[in-house]
Amino acid sequence: MANPVWTGVVAFGLVSLPVALYTATDRHTIRFHQIQRGTADRVRSRRVNERTGDAVDLDEIVKGYDTGSEYVIVEPKELDDIAPGRSKAIEVRGFVDLDAVDPIFFDKTYYLGPRGEQYNKIYGLLERALVESNKAGIATFVMHGREYLVALKAENDLLTLHTLHWADEIRDPHQEVPDLPGETEPTAAEVKMAHQLIDALTTDWDPEAFHDTFQEKVKALVEAKAARETVEKAEPAAKPTDVVDLVEALRASVERARSLKDTGEKAGTSHAARVRKPAPQKRAASTSKNGSLRSLTKAELYEKATKAGIRGRSAMTHDQLANALDRAKGT
């Protein structure tokens, strides 16, 4: 059972609901220690006095605001004393339609739970009212010395709290992003082909179909280096599409997507599964004595090359891997 990261009350109108806030998401980042190159010595960060060089305990550190001529010292308790609602209330300012909040404002998600069975009725009432009205409560509260703008929503039979960016934290894209299309107009044929491609690739949203492949490759890299082996390098990034060949590129993409669709239907798979995991395209048969290798994907060839102990495999293309396996088999 997780520990709450904050406790307080949700206040809307004259109703107060005691709640506990729980982290709703994790980040599966692989952690590395800092090591001095050529040694096994850890490198650590230390809090030191800039003038004396002496280490400083955490409880001896306070906040200081630089006015230019001196530091104004602020104690943690002083921040709590001025916090709206004394840091313990989520004050709902009003309720808005969910569709009215632009997705760019959403930041992090938390779960909200009632603090005690005696508050289940109030909790359930608010959850049901938000579901049936399709609205979210917009509120502010203070946590860990910072004020947050939040949206209180009902999702999957519980209340959730989504921190929002403040309006002045959203950057103007026209000032941040160079070379926006502006008055550029695509042709009717390009628009038609783009719609066809979107239709051909349309599927149901299934978050379970996606996973962090880079994290998996980092783990594989660590394991391979520990075993004194090499790993397969990633394919180079796709080259930018030539504007002159845009329609042809769109047409080829549509044909490929439809081909995968037909293959999936013949195999009895759903459209969603087909788009999420398209069947690997088989390559043309080779005239080599082991032509079946050409029908394997590069990942499958690399696995065979690893088992065969072929040197330099991490830098090889698909065909080079197949040829190397051919030669290894013939020796």
Short mmCIF file of C-alpha atoms in Angstrom, two decimals:
data_model
loop_
_atom_site.label_atom_id
_atom_site.label_comp_id
_atom_site.label_asym_id
_atom_site.label_seq_id
_atom_site.Cartn_x
_atom_site.Cartn_y
_atom_site.Cartn_z
CA MET A 1 0.00 0.00 0.00
CA ALA A 2 1.45 3.35 -1.07
CA ASN A 3 1.84 6.24 1.32
CA PRO A 4 0.05 9.49 0.46
CA VAL A 5 2.19 12.36 -0.76
CA TRP A 6 -0.25 14.93 0.67
CA THR A 7 -3.34 14.98 2.88
CA GLY A 8 -5.98 17.66 3.24
CA VAL A 9 -9.53 18.45 2.19
CA VAL A 10 -11.33 19.09 -1.09
CA ALA A 11 -13.59 22.09 -0.52
CA PHE A 12 -16.43 22.86 -2.93
CA GLY A 13 -19.19 25.18 -1.79
CA LEU A 14 -19.82 24.45 1.88
CA VAL A 15 -18.80 20.78 1.50
CA SER A 16 -15.38 19.57 2.67
CA LEU A 17 -14.09 16.10 1.82
CA PRO A 18 -10.94 14.87 3.65
CA VAL A 19 -8.68 13.20 1.07
CA ALA A 20 -5.25 11.68 0.60
CA LEU A 21 -3.20 12.23 -2.56
CA TYR A 22 -1.30 9.34 -4.17
CA THR A 23 1.13 9.31 -7.08
CA ALA A 24 -0.57 7.77 -10.12
CA THR A 25 2.38 7.23 -12.47
CA ASP A 26 5.94 5.88 -12.49
CA ARG A 27 8.91 6.61 -14.71
CA HIS A 28 10.82 3.47 -15.70
CA THR A 29 14.19 5.12 -16.14
CA ILE A 30 17.29 2.97 -15.82
CA ARG A 31 19.51 4.48 -13.11
CA PHE A 32 23.24 4.79 -13.62
CA HIS A 33 25.77 5.71 -10.95
CA GLN A 34 28.43 8.28 -11.77
CA ILE A 35 31.83 6.55 -11.97
CA GLN A 36 35.24 8.09 -12.64
CA ARG A 37 36.45 6.80 -15.99
CA GLY A 38 39.05 4.03 -15.67
CA THR A 39 38.11 3.23 -12.06
CA ALA A 40 35.27 1.69 -10.05
CA ASP A 41 35.10 4.78 -7.83
CA ARG A 42 31.69 6.39 -7.28
CA VAL A 43 31.38 10.13 -7.84
CA ARG A 44 28.96 11.74 -5.39
CA SER A 45 27.41 15.18 -5.07
CA ARG A 46 27.91 16.99 -1.78
CA ARG A 47 26.37 20.09 -0.26
CA VAL A 48 29.31 22.31 0.64
CA ASN A 49 29.77 25.84 1.90
CA GLU A 50 31.01 27.81 -1.09
CA ARG A 51 33.33 29.94 1.05
CA THR A 52 34.80 27.35 3.43
CA GLY A 53 34.43 24.18 1.37
CA ASP A 54 32.96 22.40 4.42
CA ALA A 55 30.02 19.97 4.09
CA VAL A 56 26.65 21.35 5.29
CA ASP A 57 23.89 19.23 6.84
CA LEU A 58 20.50 19.38 5.15
CA ASP A 59 18.75 20.77 8.24
CA GLU A 60 21.19 23.70 8.21
CA ILE A 61 20.16 24.81 4.73
CA VAL A 62 17.56 27.57 4.32
CA LYS A 63 16.25 29.45 1.31
CA GLY A 64 17.84 32.77 0.42
CA TYR A 65 16.59 35.31 -2.13
CA ASP A 66 19.30 37.44 -3.73
CA THR A 67 18.24 41.11 -3.78
CA GLY A 68 21.52 42.18 -5.34
CA SER A 69 23.06 43.62 -2.18
CA GLU A 70 22.15 40.88 0.32
CA TYR A 71 20.28 37.60 0.80
CA VAL A 72 16.80 37.64 2.35
CA ILE A 73 16.55 34.43 4.38
CA VAL A 74 13.21 32.54 4.34
CA GLU A 75 12.55 29.61 6.69
CA PRO A 76 10.39 26.64 5.54
CA LYS A 77 7.82 27.36 8.27
CA GLU A 78 7.42 30.92 7.00
CA LEU A 79 6.41 29.58 3.58
CA ASP A 80 3.81 27.30 5.22
CA ASP A 81 2.41 30.25 7.19
CA ILE A 82 1.60 32.24 4.06
CA ALA A 83 0.38 29.32 1.92
CA PRO A 84 -3.26 29.58 0.77
CA GLY A 85 -5.44 27.37 2.97
CA ARG A 86 -2.40 26.65 5.15
CA SER A 87 -1.32 24.02 2.58
CA LYS A 88 -4.15 21.68 3.55
CA ALA A 89 -7.06 22.57 1.26
CA ILE A 90 -7.85 21.99 -2.40
CA GLU A 91 -10.13 24.96 -3.02
CA VAL A 92 -12.44 24.31 -5.99
CA ARG A 93 -13.00 27.65 -7.73
CA GLY A 94 -15.56 26.32 -10.20
CA PHE A 95 -16.52 23.49 -12.53
CA VAL A 96 -15.82 23.52 -16.28
CA ASP A 97 -16.58 21.24 -19.23
CA LEU A 98 -13.81 18.68 -19.63
CA ASP A 99 -13.46 19.43 -23.34
CA ALA A 100 -12.79 23.10 -22.57
CA VAL A 101 -9.37 22.39 -21.02
CA ASP A 102 -6.69 22.24 -23.72
CA PRO A 103 -4.48 19.12 -23.33
CA ILE A 104 -1.34 21.30 -23.31
CA PHE A 105 -2.28 22.46 -19.80
CA PHE A 106 -2.18 18.96 -18.26
CA ASP A 107 1.01 18.00 -16.43
CA LYS A 108 0.98 15.19 -13.81
CA THR A 109 -1.75 12.86 -12.52
CA TYR A 110 -2.52 11.86 -8.94
CA TYR A 111 -5.15 9.58 -7.39
CA LEU A 112 -7.43 10.99 -4.70
CA GLY A 113 -8.80 8.70 -1.99
CA PRO A 114 -11.12 9.42 0.96
CA ARG A 115 -9.43 9.61 4.36
CA GLY A 116 -11.71 7.22 6.21
CA GLU A 117 -14.80 5.13 5.45
CA GLN A 118 -17.06 7.76 6.99
CA TYR A 119 -16.37 10.00 3.99
CA ASN A 120 -17.20 7.39 1.33
CA LYS A 121 -20.68 8.81 0.69
CA ILE A 122 -19.39 12.33 0.01
CA TYR A 123 -16.57 10.93 -2.13
CA GLY A 124 -18.94 8.72 -4.16
CA LEU A 125 -21.41 11.57 -4.60
CA LEU A 126 -18.78 13.92 -6.00
CA GLU A 127 -17.37 11.20 -8.28
CA ARG A 128 -20.81 10.37 -9.70
CA ALA A 129 -21.80 14.02 -10.18
CA LEU A 130 -18.60 14.71 -12.12
CA VAL A 131 -19.13 11.66 -14.35
CA GLU A 132 -22.74 12.53 -15.17
CA SER A 133 -22.01 16.20 -15.78
CA ASN A 134 -18.77 15.55 -17.74
CA LYS A 135 -17.14 18.38 -15.83
CA ALA A 136 -13.93 18.95 -13.89
CA GLY A 137 -13.39 21.03 -10.81
CA ILE A 138 -10.70 23.69 -11.23
CA ALA A 139 -8.85 24.30 -7.98
CA THR A 140 -5.61 25.45 -6.39
CA PHE A 141 -3.63 23.99 -3.50
CA VAL A 142 -0.15 24.07 -2.01
CA MET A 143 2.14 21.03 -1.79
CA HIS A 144 5.84 20.91 -0.90
CA GLY A 145 6.20 24.66 -0.90
CA ARG A 146 4.59 25.24 -4.27
CA GLU A 147 1.09 26.27 -5.36
CA TYR A 148 -0.58 24.19 -8.05
CA LEU A 149 -3.46 24.79 -10.42
CA VAL A 150 -5.33 21.48 -10.75
CA ALA A 151 -8.29 19.79 -12.43
CA LEU A 152 -10.37 17.44 -10.26
CA LYS A 153 -11.82 14.68 -12.45
CA ALA A 154 -13.75 11.42 -12.11
CA GLU A 155 -12.14 8.46 -13.89
CA ASN A 156 -12.57 4.70 -13.55
CA ASP A 157 -14.72 4.93 -10.38
CA LEU A 158 -12.36 7.20 -8.49
CA LEU A 159 -11.35 10.85 -8.25
CA THR A 160 -8.14 11.99 -9.90
CA LEU A 161 -6.22 15.21 -9.61
CA HIS A 162 -4.32 16.55 -12.61
CA THR A 163 -1.83 19.35 -12.09
CA LEU A 164 -2.11 22.04 -14.74
CA HIS A 165 0.37 24.54 -16.12
CA TRP A 166 -0.36 28.16 -15.31
CA ALA A 167 -1.42 30.21 -18.34
CA ASP A 168 1.82 32.21 -18.35
CA GLU A 169 3.84 28.97 -18.44
CA ILE A 170 2.46 28.05 -21.88
CA ARG A 171 4.79 29.37 -24.56
CA ASP A 172 3.48 30.97 -27.73
CA PRO A 173 4.24 28.49 -30.55
CA HIS A 174 4.51 31.30 -33.10
CA GLN A 175 7.39 32.74 -31.11
CA GLU A 176 9.03 29.41 -30.23
CA VAL A 177 8.72 27.38 -33.46
CA PRO A 178 10.48 28.66 -36.59
CA ASP A 179 9.33 27.95 -40.13
CA LEU A 180 5.65 27.24 -39.40
CA PRO A 181 3.68 26.57 -42.63
CA GLY A 182 1.80 29.89 -42.55
CA GLU A 183 0.01 30.43 -45.86
CA THR A 184 1.32 27.23 -47.47
CA GLU A 185 -1.58 25.33 -49.04
CA PRO A 186 -1.41 21.61 -49.92
CA THR A 187 -3.02 20.47 -53.14
CA ALA A 188 -6.38 18.70 -53.19
CA ALA A 189 -4.65 15.45 -54.22
CA GLU A 190 -2.25 15.68 -51.26
CA VAL A 191 -5.09 16.29 -48.82
CA LYS A 192 -7.07 13.36 -50.24
CA MET A 193 -4.13 10.98 -49.99
CA ALA A 194 -3.35 12.16 -46.45
CA HIS A 195 -6.95 11.38 -45.41
CA GLN A 196 -6.71 7.94 -47.01
CA LEU A 197 -3.48 7.22 -45.14
CA ILE A 198 -5.01 8.30 -41.81
CA ASP A 199 -8.07 6.10 -42.49
CA ALA A 200 -5.87 3.13 -43.39
CA LEU A 201 -3.86 3.50 -40.16
CA THR A 202 -6.84 4.24 -37.89
CA THR A 203 -7.07 1.89 -34.91
CA ASP A 204 -8.41 1.75 -31.37
CA TRP A 205 -6.41 3.38 -28.59
CA ASP A 206 -4.67 0.61 -26.66
CA PRO A 207 -1.89 1.88 -24.37
CA GLU A 208 -0.87 -1.72 -23.58
CA ALA A 209 0.27 -2.07 -27.20
CA PHE A 210 3.14 0.35 -26.62
CA HIS A 211 6.22 -0.08 -24.46
CA ASP A 212 9.52 1.63 -23.85
CA THR A 213 11.77 -0.05 -26.41
CA PHE A 214 14.70 2.27 -25.66
CA GLN A 215 14.73 1.13 -22.02
CA GLU A 216 14.80 -2.48 -23.24
CA LYS A 217 17.73 -1.72 -25.54
CA VAL A 218 19.62 0.00 -22.71
CA LYS A 219 19.16 -3.12 -20.56
CA ALA A 220 20.35 -5.28 -23.46
CA LEU A 221 23.38 -3.03 -23.91
CA VAL A 222 24.30 -3.35 -20.22
CA GLU A 223 23.88 -7.13 -20.32
CA ALA A 224 25.89 -7.45 -23.54
CA LYS A 225 28.75 -5.31 -22.25
CA ALA A 226 28.81 -7.34 -19.02
CA ALA A 227 29.12 -10.49 -21.17
CA ARG A 228 31.77 -8.86 -23.42
CA GLU A 229 29.39 -9.01 -26.40
CA THR A 230 28.25 -6.47 -28.96
CA VAL A 231 24.67 -5.37 -29.58
CA GLU A 232 22.71 -4.52 -32.68
CA LYS A 233 22.82 -0.86 -33.62
CA ALA A 234 19.60 1.00 -34.36
CA GLU A 235 18.50 1.58 -37.94
CA PRO A 236 19.36 5.07 -39.22
CA ALA A 237 16.59 7.66 -39.05
CA ALA A 238 14.28 7.97 -42.04
CA LYS A 239 15.30 10.55 -44.61
CA PRO A 240 13.06 13.62 -45.01
CA THR A 241 10.38 13.23 -47.68
CA ASP A 242 11.08 15.25 -50.82
CA VAL A 243 8.23 17.72 -51.33
CA VAL A 244 8.26 16.94 -55.05
CA ASP A 245 7.53 13.27 -54.32
CA LEU A 246 5.00 13.92 -51.52
CA VAL A 247 1.95 12.52 -53.33
CA GLU A 248 3.88 9.44 -54.42
CA ALA A 249 5.13 8.88 -50.87
CA LEU A 250 1.57 9.20 -49.55
CA ARG A 251 0.26 6.80 -52.20
CA ALA A 252 2.92 4.20 -51.40
CA SER A 253 2.16 4.55 -47.68
CA VAL A 254 -1.56 3.98 -48.29
CA GLU A 255 -0.86 0.90 -50.43
CA ARG A 256 1.47 -0.52 -47.78
CA ALA A 257 -1.07 0.07 -45.00
CA ARG A 258 -3.84 -1.54 -47.04
CA SER A 259 -1.59 -4.49 -47.86
CA LEU A 260 -0.97 -5.04 -44.16
CA LYS A 261 -4.72 -4.78 -43.59
CA ASP A 262 -5.44 -7.47 -46.18
CA THR A 263 -2.72 -9.71 -44.69
CA GLY A 264 -4.16 -9.28 -41.22
CA GLU A 265 -7.71 -10.08 -42.34
CA LYS A 266 -6.58 -13.26 -44.07
CA ALA A 267 -4.80 -14.31 -40.89
CA GLY A 268 -7.90 -13.56 -38.85
CA THR A 269 -6.41 -10.70 -36.84
CA SER A 270 -8.20 -7.52 -35.87
CA HIS A 271 -7.50 -4.15 -37.47
CA ALA A 272 -6.21 -2.80 -34.15
CA ALA A 273 -3.81 -5.68 -33.64
CA ARG A 274 -2.73 -5.44 -37.24
CA VAL A 275 -1.80 -1.76 -36.99
CA ARG A 276 -0.13 -2.19 -33.62
CA LYS A 277 2.05 -5.06 -34.73
CA PRO A 278 2.25 -5.40 -38.53
CA ALA A 279 3.48 -8.69 -39.88
CA PRO A 280 7.13 -8.45 -41.01
CA GLN A 281 7.46 -8.15 -44.76
CA LYS A 282 9.39 -11.00 -46.29
CA ARG A 283 12.31 -10.12 -48.47
CA ALA A 284 12.87 -11.53 -51.89
CA ALA A 285 14.38 -15.00 -51.91
CA SER A 286 18.11 -15.09 -52.41
CA THR A 287 20.02 -17.24 -54.84
CA SER A 288 22.42 -18.18 -52.05
CA LYS A 289 22.57 -21.74 -50.78
CA ASN A 290 20.60 -20.63 -47.74
CA GLY A 291 17.99 -18.34 -49.32
CA SER A 292 15.54 -18.78 -46.43
CA LEU A 293 17.69 -16.44 -44.37
CA ARG A 294 16.55 -13.53 -46.55
CA SER A 295 12.99 -14.01 -45.31
CA LEU A 296 14.01 -13.33 -41.71
CA THR A 297 13.92 -9.91 -40.11
CA LYS A 298 17.15 -8.15 -39.22
CA ALA A 299 16.48 -8.79 -35.51
CA GLU A 300 16.11 -12.53 -36.17
CA LEU A 301 19.29 -12.59 -38.23
CA TYR A 302 21.14 -10.70 -35.53
CA GLU A 303 20.04 -13.25 -32.92
CA LYS A 304 21.35 -16.08 -35.10
CA ALA A 305 24.58 -14.16 -35.70
CA THR A 306 25.02 -13.71 -31.96
CA LYS A 307 24.62 -17.44 -31.36
CA ALA A 308 27.05 -18.16 -34.20
CA GLY A 309 29.61 -15.75 -32.71
CA ILE A 310 29.94 -13.69 -35.89
CA ARG A 311 32.24 -10.73 -35.29
CA GLY A 312 31.23 -7.21 -36.31
CA ARG A 313 27.55 -8.14 -36.47
CA SER A 314 26.39 -4.96 -34.73
CA ALA A 315 27.46 -2.84 -37.72
CA MET A 316 26.05 -5.16 -40.43
CA THR A 317 22.99 -4.57 -42.62
CA HIS A 318 20.29 -7.21 -43.10
CA ASP A 319 21.92 -8.67 -46.22
CA GLN A 320 25.40 -8.59 -44.69
CA LEU A 321 24.13 -10.58 -41.71
CA ALA A 322 22.52 -13.13 -44.04
CA ASN A 323 25.72 -13.47 -46.08
CA ALA A 324 27.82 -13.87 -42.94
CA LEU A 325 25.51 -16.62 -41.70
CA ASP A 326 25.73 -18.29 -45.13
CA ARG A 327 29.51 -18.29 -44.90
CA ALA A 328 29.48 -19.52 -41.30
CA LYS A 329 27.23 -22.40 -42.25
CA GLY A 330 29.43 -23.38 -45.18
CA THR A 331 32.62 -23.57 -43.15
#
